[in-house]
PDB file of C-alpha atoms and ligand atoms in Angstrom:
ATOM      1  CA  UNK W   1     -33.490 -52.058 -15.813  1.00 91.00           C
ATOM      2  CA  UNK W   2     -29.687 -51.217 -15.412  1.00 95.00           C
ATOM      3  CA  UNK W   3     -28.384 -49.218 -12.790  1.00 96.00           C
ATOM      4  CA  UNK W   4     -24.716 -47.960 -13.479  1.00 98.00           C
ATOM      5  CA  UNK W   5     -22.426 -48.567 -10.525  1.00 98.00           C
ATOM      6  CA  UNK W   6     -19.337 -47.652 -12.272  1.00 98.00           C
ATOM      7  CA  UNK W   7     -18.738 -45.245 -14.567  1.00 99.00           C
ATOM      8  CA  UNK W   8     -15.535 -43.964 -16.288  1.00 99.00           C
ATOM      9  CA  UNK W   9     -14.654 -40.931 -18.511  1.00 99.00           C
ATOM     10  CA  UNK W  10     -12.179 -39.820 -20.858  1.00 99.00           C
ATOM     11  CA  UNK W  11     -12.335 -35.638 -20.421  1.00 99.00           C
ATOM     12  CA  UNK W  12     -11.423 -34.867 -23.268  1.00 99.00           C
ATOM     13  CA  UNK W  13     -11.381 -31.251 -24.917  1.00 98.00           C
ATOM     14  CA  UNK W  14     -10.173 -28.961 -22.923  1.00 98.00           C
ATOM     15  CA  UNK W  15      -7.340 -27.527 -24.880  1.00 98.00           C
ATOM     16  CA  UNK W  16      -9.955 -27.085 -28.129  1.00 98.00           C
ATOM     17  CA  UNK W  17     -12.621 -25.687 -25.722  1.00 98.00           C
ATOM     18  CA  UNK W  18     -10.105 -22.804 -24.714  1.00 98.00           C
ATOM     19  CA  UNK W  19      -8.345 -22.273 -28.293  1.00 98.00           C
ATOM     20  CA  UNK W  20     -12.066 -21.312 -29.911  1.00 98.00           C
ATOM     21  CA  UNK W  21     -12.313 -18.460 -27.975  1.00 97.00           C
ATOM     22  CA  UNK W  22      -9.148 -17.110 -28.039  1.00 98.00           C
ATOM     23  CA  UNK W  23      -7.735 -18.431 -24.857  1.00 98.00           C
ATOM     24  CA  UNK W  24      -3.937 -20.337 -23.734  1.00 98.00           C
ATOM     25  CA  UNK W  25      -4.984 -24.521 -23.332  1.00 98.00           C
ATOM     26  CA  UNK W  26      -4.414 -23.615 -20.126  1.00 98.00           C
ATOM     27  CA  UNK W  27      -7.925 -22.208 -19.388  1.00 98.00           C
ATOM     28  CA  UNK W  28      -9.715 -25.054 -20.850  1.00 98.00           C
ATOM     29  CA  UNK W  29      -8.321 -27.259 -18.178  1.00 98.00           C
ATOM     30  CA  UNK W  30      -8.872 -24.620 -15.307  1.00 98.00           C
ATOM     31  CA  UNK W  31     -12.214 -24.559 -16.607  1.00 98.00           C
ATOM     32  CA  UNK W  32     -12.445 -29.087 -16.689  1.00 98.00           C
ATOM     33  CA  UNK W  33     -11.366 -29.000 -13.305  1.00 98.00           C
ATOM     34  CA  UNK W  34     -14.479 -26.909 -12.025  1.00 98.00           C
ATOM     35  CA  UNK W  35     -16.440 -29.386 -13.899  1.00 99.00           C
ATOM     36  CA  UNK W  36     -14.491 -32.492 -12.004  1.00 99.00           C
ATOM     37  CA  UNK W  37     -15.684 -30.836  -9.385  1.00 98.00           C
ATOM     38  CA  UNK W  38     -19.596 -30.942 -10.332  1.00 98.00           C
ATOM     39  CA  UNK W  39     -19.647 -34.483 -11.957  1.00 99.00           C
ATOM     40  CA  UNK W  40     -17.826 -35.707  -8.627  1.00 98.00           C
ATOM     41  CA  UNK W  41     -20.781 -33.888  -6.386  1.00 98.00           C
ATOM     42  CA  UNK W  42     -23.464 -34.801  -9.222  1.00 98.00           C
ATOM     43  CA  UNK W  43     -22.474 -38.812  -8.861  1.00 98.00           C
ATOM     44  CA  UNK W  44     -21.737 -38.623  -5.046  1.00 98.00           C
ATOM     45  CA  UNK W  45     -25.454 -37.693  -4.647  1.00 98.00           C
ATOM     46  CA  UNK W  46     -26.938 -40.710  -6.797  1.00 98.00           C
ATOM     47  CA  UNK W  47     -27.466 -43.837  -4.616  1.00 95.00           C
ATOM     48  CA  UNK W  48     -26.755 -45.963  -7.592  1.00 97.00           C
ATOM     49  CA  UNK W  49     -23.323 -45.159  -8.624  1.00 98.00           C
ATOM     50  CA  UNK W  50     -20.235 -46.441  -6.249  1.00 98.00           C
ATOM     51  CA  UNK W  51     -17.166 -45.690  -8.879  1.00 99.00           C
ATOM     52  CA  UNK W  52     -16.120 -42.804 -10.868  1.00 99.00           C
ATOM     53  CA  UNK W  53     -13.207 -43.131 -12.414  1.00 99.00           C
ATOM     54  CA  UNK W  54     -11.719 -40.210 -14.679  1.00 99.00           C
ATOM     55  CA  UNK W  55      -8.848 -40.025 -16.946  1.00 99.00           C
ATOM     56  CA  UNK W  56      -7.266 -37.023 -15.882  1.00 98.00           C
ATOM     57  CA  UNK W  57      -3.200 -37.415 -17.200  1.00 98.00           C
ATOM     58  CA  UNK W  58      -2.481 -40.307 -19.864  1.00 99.00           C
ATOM     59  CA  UNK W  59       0.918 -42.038 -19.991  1.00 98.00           C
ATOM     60  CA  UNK W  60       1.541 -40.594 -23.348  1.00 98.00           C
ATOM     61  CA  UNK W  61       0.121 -37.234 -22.166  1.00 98.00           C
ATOM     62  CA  UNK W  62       4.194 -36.490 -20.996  1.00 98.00           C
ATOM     63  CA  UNK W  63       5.042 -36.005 -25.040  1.00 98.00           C
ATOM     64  CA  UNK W  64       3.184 -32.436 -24.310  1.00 98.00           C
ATOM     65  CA  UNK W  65       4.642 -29.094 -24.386  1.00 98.00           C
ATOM     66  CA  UNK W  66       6.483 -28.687 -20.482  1.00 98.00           C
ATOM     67  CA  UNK W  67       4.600 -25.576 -19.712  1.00 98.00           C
ATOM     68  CA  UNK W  68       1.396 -27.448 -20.240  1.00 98.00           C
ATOM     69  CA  UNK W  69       2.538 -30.738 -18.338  1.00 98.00           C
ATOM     70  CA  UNK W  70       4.129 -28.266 -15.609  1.00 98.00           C
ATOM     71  CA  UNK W  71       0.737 -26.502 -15.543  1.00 98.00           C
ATOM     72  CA  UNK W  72      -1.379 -29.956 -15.549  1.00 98.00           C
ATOM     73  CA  UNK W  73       0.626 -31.044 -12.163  1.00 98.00           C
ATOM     74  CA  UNK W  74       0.293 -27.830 -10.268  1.00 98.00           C
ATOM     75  CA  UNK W  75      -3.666 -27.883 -11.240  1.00 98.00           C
ATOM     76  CA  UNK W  76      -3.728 -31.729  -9.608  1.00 98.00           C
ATOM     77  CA  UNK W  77      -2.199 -30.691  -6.581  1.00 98.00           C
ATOM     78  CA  UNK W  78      -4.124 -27.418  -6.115  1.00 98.00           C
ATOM     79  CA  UNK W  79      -6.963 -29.357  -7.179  1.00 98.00           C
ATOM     80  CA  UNK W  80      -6.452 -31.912  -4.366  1.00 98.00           C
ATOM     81  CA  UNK W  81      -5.682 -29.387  -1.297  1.00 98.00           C
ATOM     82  CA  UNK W  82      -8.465 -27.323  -2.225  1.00 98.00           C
ATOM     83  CA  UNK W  83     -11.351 -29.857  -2.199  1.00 98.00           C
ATOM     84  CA  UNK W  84      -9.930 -32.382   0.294  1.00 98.00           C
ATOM     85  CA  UNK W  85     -12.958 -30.375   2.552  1.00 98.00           C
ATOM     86  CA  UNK W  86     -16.095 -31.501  -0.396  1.00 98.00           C
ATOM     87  CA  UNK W  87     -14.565 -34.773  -0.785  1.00 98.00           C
ATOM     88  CA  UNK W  88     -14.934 -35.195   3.388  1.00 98.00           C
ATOM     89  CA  UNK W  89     -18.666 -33.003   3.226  1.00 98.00           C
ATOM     90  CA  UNK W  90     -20.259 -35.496   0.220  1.00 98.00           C
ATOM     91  CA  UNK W  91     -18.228 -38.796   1.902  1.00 98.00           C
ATOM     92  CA  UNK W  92     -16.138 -39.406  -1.423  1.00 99.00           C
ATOM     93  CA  UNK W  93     -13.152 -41.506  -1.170  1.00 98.00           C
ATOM     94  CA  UNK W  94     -10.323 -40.651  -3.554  1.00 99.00           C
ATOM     95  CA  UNK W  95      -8.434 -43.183  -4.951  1.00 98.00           C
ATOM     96  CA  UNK W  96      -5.816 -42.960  -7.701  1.00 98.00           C
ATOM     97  CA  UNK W  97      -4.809 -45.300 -10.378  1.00 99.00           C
ATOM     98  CA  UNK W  98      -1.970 -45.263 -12.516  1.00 98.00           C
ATOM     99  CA  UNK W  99       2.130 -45.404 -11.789  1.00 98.00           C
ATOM    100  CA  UNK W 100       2.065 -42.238  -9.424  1.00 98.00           C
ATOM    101  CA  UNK W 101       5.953 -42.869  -8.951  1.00 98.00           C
ATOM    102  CA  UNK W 102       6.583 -40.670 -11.633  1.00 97.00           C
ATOM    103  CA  UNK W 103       5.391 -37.622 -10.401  1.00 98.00           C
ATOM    104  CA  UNK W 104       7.149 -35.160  -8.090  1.00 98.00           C
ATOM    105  CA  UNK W 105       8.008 -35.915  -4.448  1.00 98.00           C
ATOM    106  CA  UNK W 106       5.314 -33.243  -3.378  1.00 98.00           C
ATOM    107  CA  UNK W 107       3.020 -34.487  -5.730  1.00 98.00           C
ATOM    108  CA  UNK W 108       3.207 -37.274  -4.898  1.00 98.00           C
ATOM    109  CA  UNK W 109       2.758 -36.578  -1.003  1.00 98.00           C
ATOM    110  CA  UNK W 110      -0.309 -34.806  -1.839  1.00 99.00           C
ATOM    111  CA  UNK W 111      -1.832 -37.613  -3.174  1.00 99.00           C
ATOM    112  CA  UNK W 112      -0.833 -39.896  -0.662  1.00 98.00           C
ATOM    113  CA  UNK W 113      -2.879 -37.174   1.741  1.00 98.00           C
ATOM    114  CA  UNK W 114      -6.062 -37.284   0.326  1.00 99.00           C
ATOM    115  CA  UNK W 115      -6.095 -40.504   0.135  1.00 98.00           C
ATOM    116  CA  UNK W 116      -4.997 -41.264   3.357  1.00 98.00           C
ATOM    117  CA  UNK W 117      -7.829 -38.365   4.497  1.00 98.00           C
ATOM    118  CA  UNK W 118     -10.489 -39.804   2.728  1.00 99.00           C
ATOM    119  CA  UNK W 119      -9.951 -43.526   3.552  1.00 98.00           C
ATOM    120  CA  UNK W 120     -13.046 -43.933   6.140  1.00 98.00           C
ATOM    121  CA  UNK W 121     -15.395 -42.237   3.440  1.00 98.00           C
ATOM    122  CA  UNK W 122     -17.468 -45.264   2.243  1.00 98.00           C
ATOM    123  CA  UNK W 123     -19.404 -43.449  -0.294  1.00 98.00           C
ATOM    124  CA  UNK W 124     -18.758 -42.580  -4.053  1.00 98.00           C
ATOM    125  CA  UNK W 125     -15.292 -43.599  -4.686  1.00 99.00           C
ATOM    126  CA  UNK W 126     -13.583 -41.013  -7.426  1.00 98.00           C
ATOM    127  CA  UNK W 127     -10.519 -42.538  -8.852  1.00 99.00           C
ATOM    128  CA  UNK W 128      -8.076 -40.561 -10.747  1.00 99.00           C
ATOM    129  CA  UNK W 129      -6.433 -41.727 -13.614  1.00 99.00           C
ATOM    130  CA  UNK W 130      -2.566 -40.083 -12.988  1.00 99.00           C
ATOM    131  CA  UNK W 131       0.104 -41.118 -15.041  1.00 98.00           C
ATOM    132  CA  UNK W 132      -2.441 -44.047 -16.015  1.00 99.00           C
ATOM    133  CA  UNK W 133      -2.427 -45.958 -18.808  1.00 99.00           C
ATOM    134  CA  UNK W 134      -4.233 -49.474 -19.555  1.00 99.00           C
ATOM    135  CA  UNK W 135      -1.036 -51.197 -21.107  1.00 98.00           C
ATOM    136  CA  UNK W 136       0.817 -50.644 -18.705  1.00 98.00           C
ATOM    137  CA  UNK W 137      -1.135 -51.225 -16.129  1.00 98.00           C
ATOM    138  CA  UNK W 138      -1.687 -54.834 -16.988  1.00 98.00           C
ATOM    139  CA  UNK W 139       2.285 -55.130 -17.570  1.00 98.00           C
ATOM    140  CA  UNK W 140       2.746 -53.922 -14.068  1.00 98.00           C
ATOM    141  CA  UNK W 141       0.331 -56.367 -13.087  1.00 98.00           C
ATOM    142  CA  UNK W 142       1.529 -59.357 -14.640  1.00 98.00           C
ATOM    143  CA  UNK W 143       5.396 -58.726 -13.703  1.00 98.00           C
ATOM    144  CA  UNK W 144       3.772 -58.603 -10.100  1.00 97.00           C
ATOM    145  CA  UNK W 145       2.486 -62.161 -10.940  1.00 97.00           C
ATOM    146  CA  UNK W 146       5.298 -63.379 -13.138  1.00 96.00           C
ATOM    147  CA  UNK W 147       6.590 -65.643 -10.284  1.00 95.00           C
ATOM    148  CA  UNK W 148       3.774 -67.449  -9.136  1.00 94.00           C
ATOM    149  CA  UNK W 149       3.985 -70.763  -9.446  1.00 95.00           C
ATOM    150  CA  UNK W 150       0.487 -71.278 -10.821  1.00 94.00           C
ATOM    151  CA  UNK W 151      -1.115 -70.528 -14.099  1.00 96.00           C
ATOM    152  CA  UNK W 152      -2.251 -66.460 -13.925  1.00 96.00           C
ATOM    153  CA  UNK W 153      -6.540 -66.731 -14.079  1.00 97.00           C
ATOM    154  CA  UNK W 154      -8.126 -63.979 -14.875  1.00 97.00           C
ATOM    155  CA  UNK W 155      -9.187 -63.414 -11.704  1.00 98.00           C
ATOM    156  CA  UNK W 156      -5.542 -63.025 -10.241  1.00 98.00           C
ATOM    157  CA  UNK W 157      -4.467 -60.760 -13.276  1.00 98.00           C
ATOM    158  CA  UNK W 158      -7.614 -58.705 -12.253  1.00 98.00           C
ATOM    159  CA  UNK W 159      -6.782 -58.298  -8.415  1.00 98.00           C
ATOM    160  CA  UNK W 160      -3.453 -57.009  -9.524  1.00 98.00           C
ATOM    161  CA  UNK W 161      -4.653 -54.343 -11.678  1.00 98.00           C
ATOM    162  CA  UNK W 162      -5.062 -51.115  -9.978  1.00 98.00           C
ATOM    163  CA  UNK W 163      -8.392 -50.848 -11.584  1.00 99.00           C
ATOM    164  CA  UNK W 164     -10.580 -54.276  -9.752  1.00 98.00           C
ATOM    165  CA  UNK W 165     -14.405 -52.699 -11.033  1.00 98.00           C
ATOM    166  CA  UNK W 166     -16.051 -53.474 -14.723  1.00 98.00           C
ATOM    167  CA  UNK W 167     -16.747 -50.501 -16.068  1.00 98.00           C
ATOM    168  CA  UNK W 168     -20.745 -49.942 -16.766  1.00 98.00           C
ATOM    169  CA  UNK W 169     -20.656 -46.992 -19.041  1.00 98.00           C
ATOM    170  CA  UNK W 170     -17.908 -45.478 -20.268  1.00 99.00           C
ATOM    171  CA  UNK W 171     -17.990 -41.913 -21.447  1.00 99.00           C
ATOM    172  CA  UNK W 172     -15.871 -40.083 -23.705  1.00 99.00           C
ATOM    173  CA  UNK W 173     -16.035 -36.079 -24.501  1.00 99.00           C
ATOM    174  CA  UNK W 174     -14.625 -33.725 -27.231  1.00 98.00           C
ATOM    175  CA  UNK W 175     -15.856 -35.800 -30.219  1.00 98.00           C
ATOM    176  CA  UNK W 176     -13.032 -39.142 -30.720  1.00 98.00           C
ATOM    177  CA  UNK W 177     -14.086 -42.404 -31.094  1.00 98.00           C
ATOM    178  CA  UNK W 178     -11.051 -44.451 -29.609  1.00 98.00           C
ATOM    179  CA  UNK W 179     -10.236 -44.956 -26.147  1.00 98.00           C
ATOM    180  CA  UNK W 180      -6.639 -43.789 -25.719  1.00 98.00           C
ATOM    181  CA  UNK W 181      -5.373 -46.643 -23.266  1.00 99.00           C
ATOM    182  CA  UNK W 182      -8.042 -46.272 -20.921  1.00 99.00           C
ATOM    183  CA  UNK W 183      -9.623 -49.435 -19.022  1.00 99.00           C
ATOM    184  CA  UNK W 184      -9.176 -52.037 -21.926  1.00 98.00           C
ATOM    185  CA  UNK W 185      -9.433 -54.248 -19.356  1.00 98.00           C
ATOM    186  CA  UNK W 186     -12.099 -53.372 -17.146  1.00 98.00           C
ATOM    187  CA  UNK W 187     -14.357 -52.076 -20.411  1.00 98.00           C
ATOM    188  CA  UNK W 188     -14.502 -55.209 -22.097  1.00 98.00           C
ATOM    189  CA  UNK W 189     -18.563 -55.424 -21.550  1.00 98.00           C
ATOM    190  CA  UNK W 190     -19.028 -51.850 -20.719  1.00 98.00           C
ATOM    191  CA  UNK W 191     -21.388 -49.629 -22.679  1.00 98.00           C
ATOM    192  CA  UNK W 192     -19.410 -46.950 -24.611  1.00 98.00           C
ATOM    193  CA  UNK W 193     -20.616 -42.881 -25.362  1.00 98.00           C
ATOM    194  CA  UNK W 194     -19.217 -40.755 -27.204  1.00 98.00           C
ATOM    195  CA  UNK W 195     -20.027 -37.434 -26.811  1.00 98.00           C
ATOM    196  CA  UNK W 196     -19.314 -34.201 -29.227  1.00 98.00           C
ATOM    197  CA  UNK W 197     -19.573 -31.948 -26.478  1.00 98.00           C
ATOM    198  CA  UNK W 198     -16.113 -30.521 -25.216  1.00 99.00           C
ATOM    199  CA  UNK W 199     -15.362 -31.419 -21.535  1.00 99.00           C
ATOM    200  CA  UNK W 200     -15.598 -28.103 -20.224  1.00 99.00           C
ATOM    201  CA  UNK W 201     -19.213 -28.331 -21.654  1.00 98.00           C
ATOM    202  CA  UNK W 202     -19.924 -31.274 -20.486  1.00 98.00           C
ATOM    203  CA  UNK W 203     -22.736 -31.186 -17.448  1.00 98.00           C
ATOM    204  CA  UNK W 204     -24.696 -33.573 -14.971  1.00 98.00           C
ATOM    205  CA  UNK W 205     -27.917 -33.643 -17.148  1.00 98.00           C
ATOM    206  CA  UNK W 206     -25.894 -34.486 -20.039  1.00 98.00           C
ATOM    207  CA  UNK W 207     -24.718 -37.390 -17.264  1.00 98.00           C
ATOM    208  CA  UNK W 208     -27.958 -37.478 -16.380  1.00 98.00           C
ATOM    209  CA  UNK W 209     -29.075 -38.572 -19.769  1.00 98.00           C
ATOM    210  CA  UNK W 210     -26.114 -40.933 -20.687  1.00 98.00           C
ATOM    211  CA  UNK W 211     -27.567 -42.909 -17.012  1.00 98.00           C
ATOM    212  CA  UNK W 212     -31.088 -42.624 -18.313  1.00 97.00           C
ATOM    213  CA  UNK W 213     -29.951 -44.194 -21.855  1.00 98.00           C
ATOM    214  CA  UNK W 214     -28.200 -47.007 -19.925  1.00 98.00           C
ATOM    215  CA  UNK W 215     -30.873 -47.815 -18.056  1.00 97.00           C
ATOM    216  CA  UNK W 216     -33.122 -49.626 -21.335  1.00 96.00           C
ATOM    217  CA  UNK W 217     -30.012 -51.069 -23.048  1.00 96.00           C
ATOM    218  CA  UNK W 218     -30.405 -54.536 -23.245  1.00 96.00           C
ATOM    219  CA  UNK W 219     -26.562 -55.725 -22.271  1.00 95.00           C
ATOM    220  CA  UNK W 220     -26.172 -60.042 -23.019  1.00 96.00           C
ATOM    221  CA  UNK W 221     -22.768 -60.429 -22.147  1.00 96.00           C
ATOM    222  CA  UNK W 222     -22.128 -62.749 -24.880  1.00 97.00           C
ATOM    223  CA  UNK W 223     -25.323 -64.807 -24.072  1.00 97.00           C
ATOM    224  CA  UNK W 224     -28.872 -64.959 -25.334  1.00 96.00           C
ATOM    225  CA  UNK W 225     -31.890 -62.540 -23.763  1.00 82.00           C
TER     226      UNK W 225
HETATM  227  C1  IPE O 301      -8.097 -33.511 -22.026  1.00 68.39           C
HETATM  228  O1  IPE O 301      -8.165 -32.403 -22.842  1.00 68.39           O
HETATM  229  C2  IPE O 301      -7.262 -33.268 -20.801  1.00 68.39           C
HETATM  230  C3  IPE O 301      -5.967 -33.963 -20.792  1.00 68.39           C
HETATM  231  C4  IPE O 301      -5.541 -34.801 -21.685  1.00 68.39           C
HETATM  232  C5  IPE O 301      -5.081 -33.643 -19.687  1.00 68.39           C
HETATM  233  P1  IPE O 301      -7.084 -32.136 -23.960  1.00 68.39           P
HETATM  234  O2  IPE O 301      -5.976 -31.324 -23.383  1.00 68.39           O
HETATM  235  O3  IPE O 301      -6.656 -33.398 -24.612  1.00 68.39           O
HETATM  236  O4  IPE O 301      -7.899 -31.233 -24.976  1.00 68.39           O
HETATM  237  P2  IPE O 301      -7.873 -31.338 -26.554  1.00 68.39           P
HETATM  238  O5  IPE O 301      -8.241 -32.745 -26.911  1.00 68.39           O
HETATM  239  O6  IPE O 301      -6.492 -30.989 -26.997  1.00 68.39           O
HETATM  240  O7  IPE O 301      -8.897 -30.344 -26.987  1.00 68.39           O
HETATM  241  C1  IPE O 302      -6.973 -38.891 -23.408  1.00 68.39           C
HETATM  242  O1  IPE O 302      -6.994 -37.712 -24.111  1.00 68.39           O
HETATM  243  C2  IPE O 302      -6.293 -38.694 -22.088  1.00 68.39           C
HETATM  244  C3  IPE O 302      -7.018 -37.905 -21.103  1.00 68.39           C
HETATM  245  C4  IPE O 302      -8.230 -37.420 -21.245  1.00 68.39           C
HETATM  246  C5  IPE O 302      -6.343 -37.703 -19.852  1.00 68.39           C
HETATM  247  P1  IPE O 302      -5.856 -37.336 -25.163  1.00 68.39           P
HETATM  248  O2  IPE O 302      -6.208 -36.012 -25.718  1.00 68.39           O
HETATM  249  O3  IPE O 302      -4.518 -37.454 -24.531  1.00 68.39           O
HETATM  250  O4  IPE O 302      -6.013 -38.503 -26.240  1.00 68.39           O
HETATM  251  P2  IPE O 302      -5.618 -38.564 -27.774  1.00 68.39           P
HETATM  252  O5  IPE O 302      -4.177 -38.124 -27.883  1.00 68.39           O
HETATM  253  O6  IPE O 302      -6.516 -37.628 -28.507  1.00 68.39           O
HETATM  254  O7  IPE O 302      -5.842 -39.978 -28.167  1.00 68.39           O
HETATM  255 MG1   MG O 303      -7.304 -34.454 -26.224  1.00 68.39          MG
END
């Protein structure tokens, strides 16, 4: 039987969720964050899983209206402050991925807090994906190798991502099948749902079930069962 250590998930939705019932984008990622929030406790309380890692602000996601990506950074940082206290109470250590350098200087210290705060936690890591995006992730990583004097193995190119973990399952909401420049690397064997539910919608038993699924698929990893 499988037991998922790491998942990932692409939230998408939010901005669809709000617009069909009348409401500003906005509110539909007000509403994701609370939900964050419960997959973050949900996956903190199962033994199994050490990694969450959720895509939370693309590298393409600047080409959005201002107000929205103005809106998108305060939520992070509020976000942040306000939960430092559950990430401490369930023993999560935050960890983000992605070129943070982009974001403001405030930002950016708040991030740098949490992290720094939650350091000693050694249970469920949760790993943002900020400014994140799988291409150029592994270009940041190989111009970090690009002198060495050896050939790059894969194992070097991997310890210089800022992603190290195979994904196990990787999730996506709102109803897409592609995977928007998240974890190409790291999802090469991982086990890929998509879900029509909108992220806002999106629960622990639907998690719960997703796990459950997991569990009896029969993964070969390019070899013979
Ligand atoms: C995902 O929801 C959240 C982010 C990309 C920040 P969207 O904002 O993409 O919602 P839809 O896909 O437009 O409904
Ligand atoms: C992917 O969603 C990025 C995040 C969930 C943060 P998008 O809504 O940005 O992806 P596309 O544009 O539909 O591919
Ligand atoms: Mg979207």
């Amino acid at each position: 039987m499988n037991q998922a250590k790491h998942i990932a998930i692409i939230m998408d939705g939010n901005g669809r969720w709000a617009q069909m019932q009348g409401l500003k984008r906005v509110k539909g990622h007000e509403t994701g964050a609370k939900v964050v929030k419960a997959i973050t406790t949900y996956c903190s309380n199962n033994e199994n899983i050490e990694r969450l890692t959720l895509y939370a602000f693309s590298t393409e996601n600047w080409k959005r209206p201002r107000l929205e990506v103005e809106f998108l950074m305060k939520l992070l940082d509020n976000y942040l402050k306000n939960e430092l206290p559950s990430y401490l109470k369930n023993n999560v250590k935050f960890e983000p991925i992605g070129d943070t350098r982009a974001f403001s200087k405030s930002l950016q210290k708040t991030i740098k807090m949490v992290e720094e705060k939650t350091a000693h936690c050694d249970g469920l890591v949760q790993s943002l994906a900020l400014n994140y995006g799988s291409q150029d992730e592994i270009l940041r990583a190989v111009n970090a190798l690009k002198n060495s004097k050896k050939d790059i193995t894969a194992e070097m190119l991997n310890n210089a991502l800022d992603c190290k973990e195979d994904v196990d399952i990787l999730i996506r909401t709102g109803g897409d099948s592609r995977l928007s420049n998240f974890l190409l690397w790291q999802a090469a064997y991982a086990e890929l749902f998509f879900i029509d539910k909108l992220w806002p919608d999106f629960s622990s038993k639907d998690l719960e079930k997703i796990i459950k699924q997991f569990t009896k698929v029969e993964r070969r990893f390019g070899g013979l069962k």
